[in-house]
């Protein structure tokens, strides 16, 4: 059965949401996050402030992020759909290595966007909240993969540690090396870090 196509209203809402995200990112990069007001962003898209909040109820910091669904689903798929010979932590490391500050050769646009997020406390914290929203479903998938109960403390700890990595090491001088160091610690303990 084919997937149901979004209706006119859903398409229009998605279009407005994309326009808001593009305008916010452009303005934040031009002027700095703290120098841009909500009204300025709404005006850039030619909508009212109340209409903007209907599209983005979480406020200004949510404007340049999606709703986190793609992030969560991709994260869970990285665990569920990994090759049989790849460990759970190796799959999570590979997934994280393909995100934001951990990319080894991002496009100039992605580099500017990532720097904006990492250098702006409100955006960095909002990004962290999006990651942490994935904790419960990731812990459940990890527990299932380990053959444990859904509330298993080991699965919950792995999920928490992995999801804190972007916030914890994303601002390091070499975020990718820091990511690898944390995953080496998670995979091999202290003995594997010497």
mmCIF file of C-alpha atoms in Angstrom:
data_model
loop_
_atom_site.group_PDB
_atom_site.id
_atom_site.type_symbol
_atom_site.label_atom_id
_atom_site.label_comp_id
_atom_site.label_asym_id
_atom_site.label_seq_id
_atom_site.Cartn_x
_atom_site.Cartn_y
_atom_site.Cartn_z
ATOM 1 C CA UNK A 1 0.000 0.000 0.000
ATOM 2 C CA UNK A 2 1.587 3.319 -1.028
ATOM 3 C CA UNK A 3 2.272 5.942 1.603
ATOM 4 C CA UNK A 4 -0.379 8.593 1.912
ATOM 5 C CA UNK A 5 0.689 11.880 0.344
ATOM 6 C CA UNK A 6 0.587 14.947 2.569
ATOM 7 C CA UNK A 7 -2.361 17.231 1.999
ATOM 8 C CA UNK A 8 -2.203 20.841 0.875
ATOM 9 C CA UNK A 9 -2.164 22.180 4.433
ATOM 10 C CA UNK A 10 0.679 19.868 5.484
ATOM 11 C CA UNK A 11 2.708 20.832 2.404
ATOM 12 C CA UNK A 12 2.090 24.532 3.058
ATOM 13 C CA UNK A 13 3.082 24.129 6.736
ATOM 14 C CA UNK A 14 6.265 22.283 5.744
ATOM 15 C CA UNK A 15 7.081 25.010 3.223
ATOM 16 C CA UNK A 16 6.606 27.724 5.852
ATOM 17 C CA UNK A 17 8.718 25.771 8.340
ATOM 18 C CA UNK A 18 11.545 25.440 5.781
ATOM 19 C CA UNK A 19 11.335 29.179 4.975
ATOM 20 C CA UNK A 20 11.523 30.037 8.682
ATOM 21 C CA UNK A 21 14.526 27.755 9.162
ATOM 22 C CA UNK A 22 16.337 29.266 6.171
ATOM 23 C CA UNK A 23 15.597 32.841 7.264
ATOM 24 C CA UNK A 24 16.640 32.168 10.864
ATOM 25 C CA UNK A 25 19.885 30.500 9.848
ATOM 26 C CA UNK A 26 20.732 33.306 7.405
ATOM 27 C CA UNK A 27 19.995 35.997 10.014
ATOM 28 C CA UNK A 28 21.843 34.159 12.806
ATOM 29 C CA UNK A 29 24.906 33.775 10.589
ATOM 30 C CA UNK A 30 24.793 37.399 9.443
ATOM 31 C CA UNK A 31 24.110 39.091 12.782
ATOM 32 C CA UNK A 32 24.646 36.547 15.516
ATOM 33 C CA UNK A 33 21.970 34.590 17.329
ATOM 34 C CA UNK A 34 21.525 37.045 20.205
ATOM 35 C CA UNK A 35 21.124 40.021 17.860
ATOM 36 C CA UNK A 36 18.175 38.514 15.963
ATOM 37 C CA UNK A 37 14.659 38.858 17.320
ATOM 38 C CA UNK A 38 11.629 36.677 16.713
ATOM 39 C CA UNK A 39 9.806 39.470 14.900
ATOM 40 C CA UNK A 40 12.717 39.947 12.497
ATOM 41 C CA UNK A 41 12.572 36.268 11.543
ATOM 42 C CA UNK A 42 8.786 36.325 11.136
ATOM 43 C CA UNK A 43 9.051 39.484 9.020
ATOM 44 C CA UNK A 44 11.672 37.848 6.796
ATOM 45 C CA UNK A 45 9.108 35.178 5.908
ATOM 46 C CA UNK A 46 6.203 37.634 5.845
ATOM 47 C CA UNK A 47 4.198 36.006 8.617
ATOM 48 C CA UNK A 48 3.064 37.184 12.038
ATOM 49 C CA UNK A 49 4.846 36.236 15.252
ATOM 50 C CA UNK A 50 1.846 34.166 16.481
ATOM 51 C CA UNK A 51 1.843 32.292 13.162
ATOM 52 C CA UNK A 52 5.555 31.632 13.545
ATOM 53 C CA UNK A 53 4.983 30.156 16.998
ATOM 54 C CA UNK A 54 2.298 27.868 15.579
ATOM 55 C CA UNK A 55 4.960 26.464 13.270
ATOM 56 C CA UNK A 56 7.775 26.484 15.828
ATOM 57 C CA UNK A 57 6.312 26.373 19.354
ATOM 58 C CA UNK A 58 9.695 25.684 20.998
ATOM 59 C CA UNK A 59 10.943 29.211 20.264
ATOM 60 C CA UNK A 60 13.825 30.856 18.498
ATOM 61 C CA UNK A 61 16.430 28.179 19.226
ATOM 62 C CA UNK A 62 14.296 25.513 17.537
ATOM 63 C CA UNK A 63 14.129 27.386 14.255
ATOM 64 C CA UNK A 64 17.196 25.921 12.587
ATOM 65 C CA UNK A 65 16.566 22.357 13.735
ATOM 66 C CA UNK A 66 14.078 19.845 12.443
ATOM 67 C CA UNK A 67 11.754 18.156 14.920
ATOM 68 C CA UNK A 68 14.302 15.462 15.763
ATOM 69 C CA UNK A 69 12.342 12.591 14.186
ATOM 70 C CA UNK A 70 14.904 11.984 11.422
ATOM 71 C CA UNK A 71 17.704 12.065 13.994
ATOM 72 C CA UNK A 72 15.958 9.508 16.217
ATOM 73 C CA UNK A 73 14.939 7.186 13.398
ATOM 74 C CA UNK A 74 18.410 7.260 11.806
ATOM 75 C CA UNK A 75 20.023 6.594 15.164
ATOM 76 C CA UNK A 76 17.780 3.606 15.850
ATOM 77 C CA UNK A 77 18.297 2.289 12.315
ATOM 78 C CA UNK A 78 22.072 2.494 12.801
ATOM 79 C CA UNK A 79 21.726 -0.035 15.608
ATOM 80 C CA UNK A 80 18.982 -2.246 14.149
ATOM 81 C CA UNK A 81 20.315 -2.394 10.589
ATOM 82 C CA UNK A 82 24.021 -2.694 11.247
ATOM 83 C CA UNK A 83 25.908 -5.522 9.524
ATOM 84 C CA UNK A 84 26.142 -8.730 11.532
ATOM 85 C CA UNK A 85 29.889 -8.305 12.003
ATOM 86 C CA UNK A 86 29.624 -4.721 13.367
ATOM 87 C CA UNK A 87 29.294 -4.212 17.098
ATOM 88 C CA UNK A 88 26.570 -2.052 18.527
ATOM 89 C CA UNK A 89 29.072 0.578 19.686
ATOM 90 C CA UNK A 90 30.912 0.528 16.346
ATOM 91 C CA UNK A 91 27.593 1.239 14.601
ATOM 92 C CA UNK A 92 26.855 4.105 16.988
ATOM 93 C CA UNK A 93 30.363 5.509 16.502
ATOM 94 C CA UNK A 94 29.918 5.415 12.739
ATOM 95 C CA UNK A 95 26.538 7.128 13.034
ATOM 96 C CA UNK A 96 27.896 9.910 15.252
ATOM 97 C CA UNK A 97 30.947 10.362 13.004
ATOM 98 C CA UNK A 98 28.549 11.366 10.225
ATOM 99 C CA UNK A 99 26.973 14.190 12.226
ATOM 100 C CA UNK A 100 27.757 17.893 12.665
ATOM 101 C CA UNK A 101 31.059 18.591 14.409
ATOM 102 C CA UNK A 102 32.406 15.082 13.779
ATOM 103 C CA UNK A 103 32.383 15.223 9.970
ATOM 104 C CA UNK A 104 35.914 15.208 8.611
ATOM 105 C CA UNK A 105 35.214 17.204 5.441
ATOM 106 C CA UNK A 106 31.936 19.131 5.746
ATOM 107 C CA UNK A 107 30.749 21.552 3.096
ATOM 108 C CA UNK A 108 31.406 25.242 3.868
ATOM 109 C CA UNK A 109 27.671 25.723 4.557
ATOM 110 C CA UNK A 110 27.536 22.810 6.980
ATOM 111 C CA UNK A 111 30.737 23.975 8.668
ATOM 112 C CA UNK A 112 29.245 27.484 9.232
ATOM 113 C CA UNK A 113 25.986 25.997 10.525
ATOM 114 C CA UNK A 114 27.807 23.620 12.871
ATOM 115 C CA UNK A 115 30.019 26.431 14.177
ATOM 116 C CA UNK A 116 26.932 28.581 14.747
ATOM 117 C CA UNK A 117 25.327 25.819 16.815
ATOM 118 C CA UNK A 118 28.467 24.922 18.755
ATOM 119 C CA UNK A 119 29.336 28.580 19.459
ATOM 120 C CA UNK A 120 25.824 29.612 20.559
ATOM 121 C CA UNK A 121 24.908 28.315 24.032
ATOM 122 C CA UNK A 122 21.126 28.375 23.400
ATOM 123 C CA UNK A 123 21.476 26.457 20.116
ATOM 124 C CA UNK A 124 23.951 24.007 21.584
ATOM 125 C CA UNK A 125 21.625 23.296 24.513
ATOM 126 C CA UNK A 126 18.640 22.857 22.198
ATOM 127 C CA UNK A 127 20.654 20.409 20.107
ATOM 128 C CA UNK A 128 21.477 18.505 23.300
ATOM 129 C CA UNK A 129 17.787 18.323 24.181
ATOM 130 C CA UNK A 130 17.059 16.837 20.750
ATOM 131 C CA UNK A 131 19.709 14.184 21.353
ATOM 132 C CA UNK A 132 18.419 13.407 24.854
ATOM 133 C CA UNK A 133 14.874 12.927 23.506
ATOM 134 C CA UNK A 134 16.331 9.858 21.785
ATOM 135 C CA UNK A 135 17.501 8.298 25.050
ATOM 136 C CA UNK A 136 14.512 6.116 25.903
ATOM 137 C CA UNK A 137 14.003 4.651 22.403
ATOM 138 C CA UNK A 138 17.748 4.133 21.947
ATOM 139 C CA UNK A 139 18.031 2.392 25.326
ATOM 140 C CA UNK A 140 15.131 0.100 24.368
ATOM 141 C CA UNK A 141 16.782 -0.827 21.052
ATOM 142 C CA UNK A 142 20.123 -1.419 22.757
ATOM 143 C CA UNK A 143 18.449 -3.586 25.422
ATOM 144 C CA UNK A 144 16.698 -5.617 22.723
ATOM 145 C CA UNK A 145 19.985 -6.065 20.844
ATOM 146 C CA UNK A 146 21.661 -7.220 24.058
ATOM 147 C CA UNK A 147 18.772 -9.561 24.892
ATOM 148 C CA UNK A 148 17.948 -7.655 28.072
ATOM 149 C CA UNK A 149 14.871 -6.094 29.628
ATOM 150 C CA UNK A 150 13.798 -2.704 28.180
ATOM 151 C CA UNK A 151 14.768 -0.844 31.379
ATOM 152 C CA UNK A 152 18.200 -2.505 31.678
ATOM 153 C CA UNK A 153 20.664 -0.134 33.359
ATOM 154 C CA UNK A 154 23.528 -1.050 31.016
ATOM 155 C CA UNK A 155 21.447 -0.242 27.934
ATOM 156 C CA UNK A 156 20.263 2.996 29.531
ATOM 157 C CA UNK A 157 23.833 3.976 30.447
ATOM 158 C CA UNK A 158 25.139 3.308 26.931
ATOM 159 C CA UNK A 159 22.293 5.348 25.445
ATOM 160 C CA UNK A 160 22.926 8.258 27.830
ATOM 161 C CA UNK A 161 26.692 8.258 27.314
ATOM 162 C CA UNK A 162 26.438 8.103 23.530
ATOM 163 C CA UNK A 163 23.803 10.842 23.348
ATOM 164 C CA UNK A 164 25.877 13.183 25.532
ATOM 165 C CA UNK A 165 28.917 12.899 23.245
ATOM 166 C CA UNK A 166 27.975 15.774 20.885
ATOM 167 C CA UNK A 167 27.593 18.182 23.812
ATOM 168 C CA UNK A 168 30.550 16.788 25.714
ATOM 169 C CA UNK A 169 33.216 16.804 22.977
ATOM 170 C CA UNK A 170 31.698 18.729 20.062
ATOM 171 C CA UNK A 171 33.606 21.852 21.050
ATOM 172 C CA UNK A 172 36.993 20.159 21.360
ATOM 173 C CA UNK A 173 39.803 21.374 19.057
ATOM 174 C CA UNK A 174 39.575 18.019 17.212
ATOM 175 C CA UNK A 175 36.002 16.792 17.755
ATOM 176 C CA UNK A 176 36.514 13.643 15.663
ATOM 177 C CA UNK A 177 39.545 12.537 17.687
ATOM 178 C CA UNK A 178 37.586 13.242 20.886
ATOM 179 C CA UNK A 179 34.630 11.204 19.562
ATOM 180 C CA UNK A 180 36.955 8.300 18.803
ATOM 181 C CA UNK A 181 38.564 8.537 22.256
ATOM 182 C CA UNK A 182 35.182 8.406 24.004
ATOM 183 C CA UNK A 183 34.030 5.439 21.930
ATOM 184 C CA UNK A 184 37.318 3.636 22.568
ATOM 185 C CA UNK A 185 36.699 4.139 26.281
ATOM 186 C CA UNK A 186 33.101 2.873 25.960
ATOM 187 C CA UNK A 187 34.142 -0.145 23.896
ATOM 188 C CA UNK A 188 37.303 -1.174 25.725
ATOM 189 C CA UNK A 189 37.287 0.527 29.129
ATOM 190 C CA UNK A 190 40.323 2.258 30.570
ATOM 191 C CA UNK A 191 42.668 -0.524 29.483
ATOM 192 C CA UNK A 192 41.918 0.192 25.806
ATOM 193 C CA UNK A 193 42.795 3.879 26.091
ATOM 194 C CA UNK A 194 46.536 3.446 26.819
#
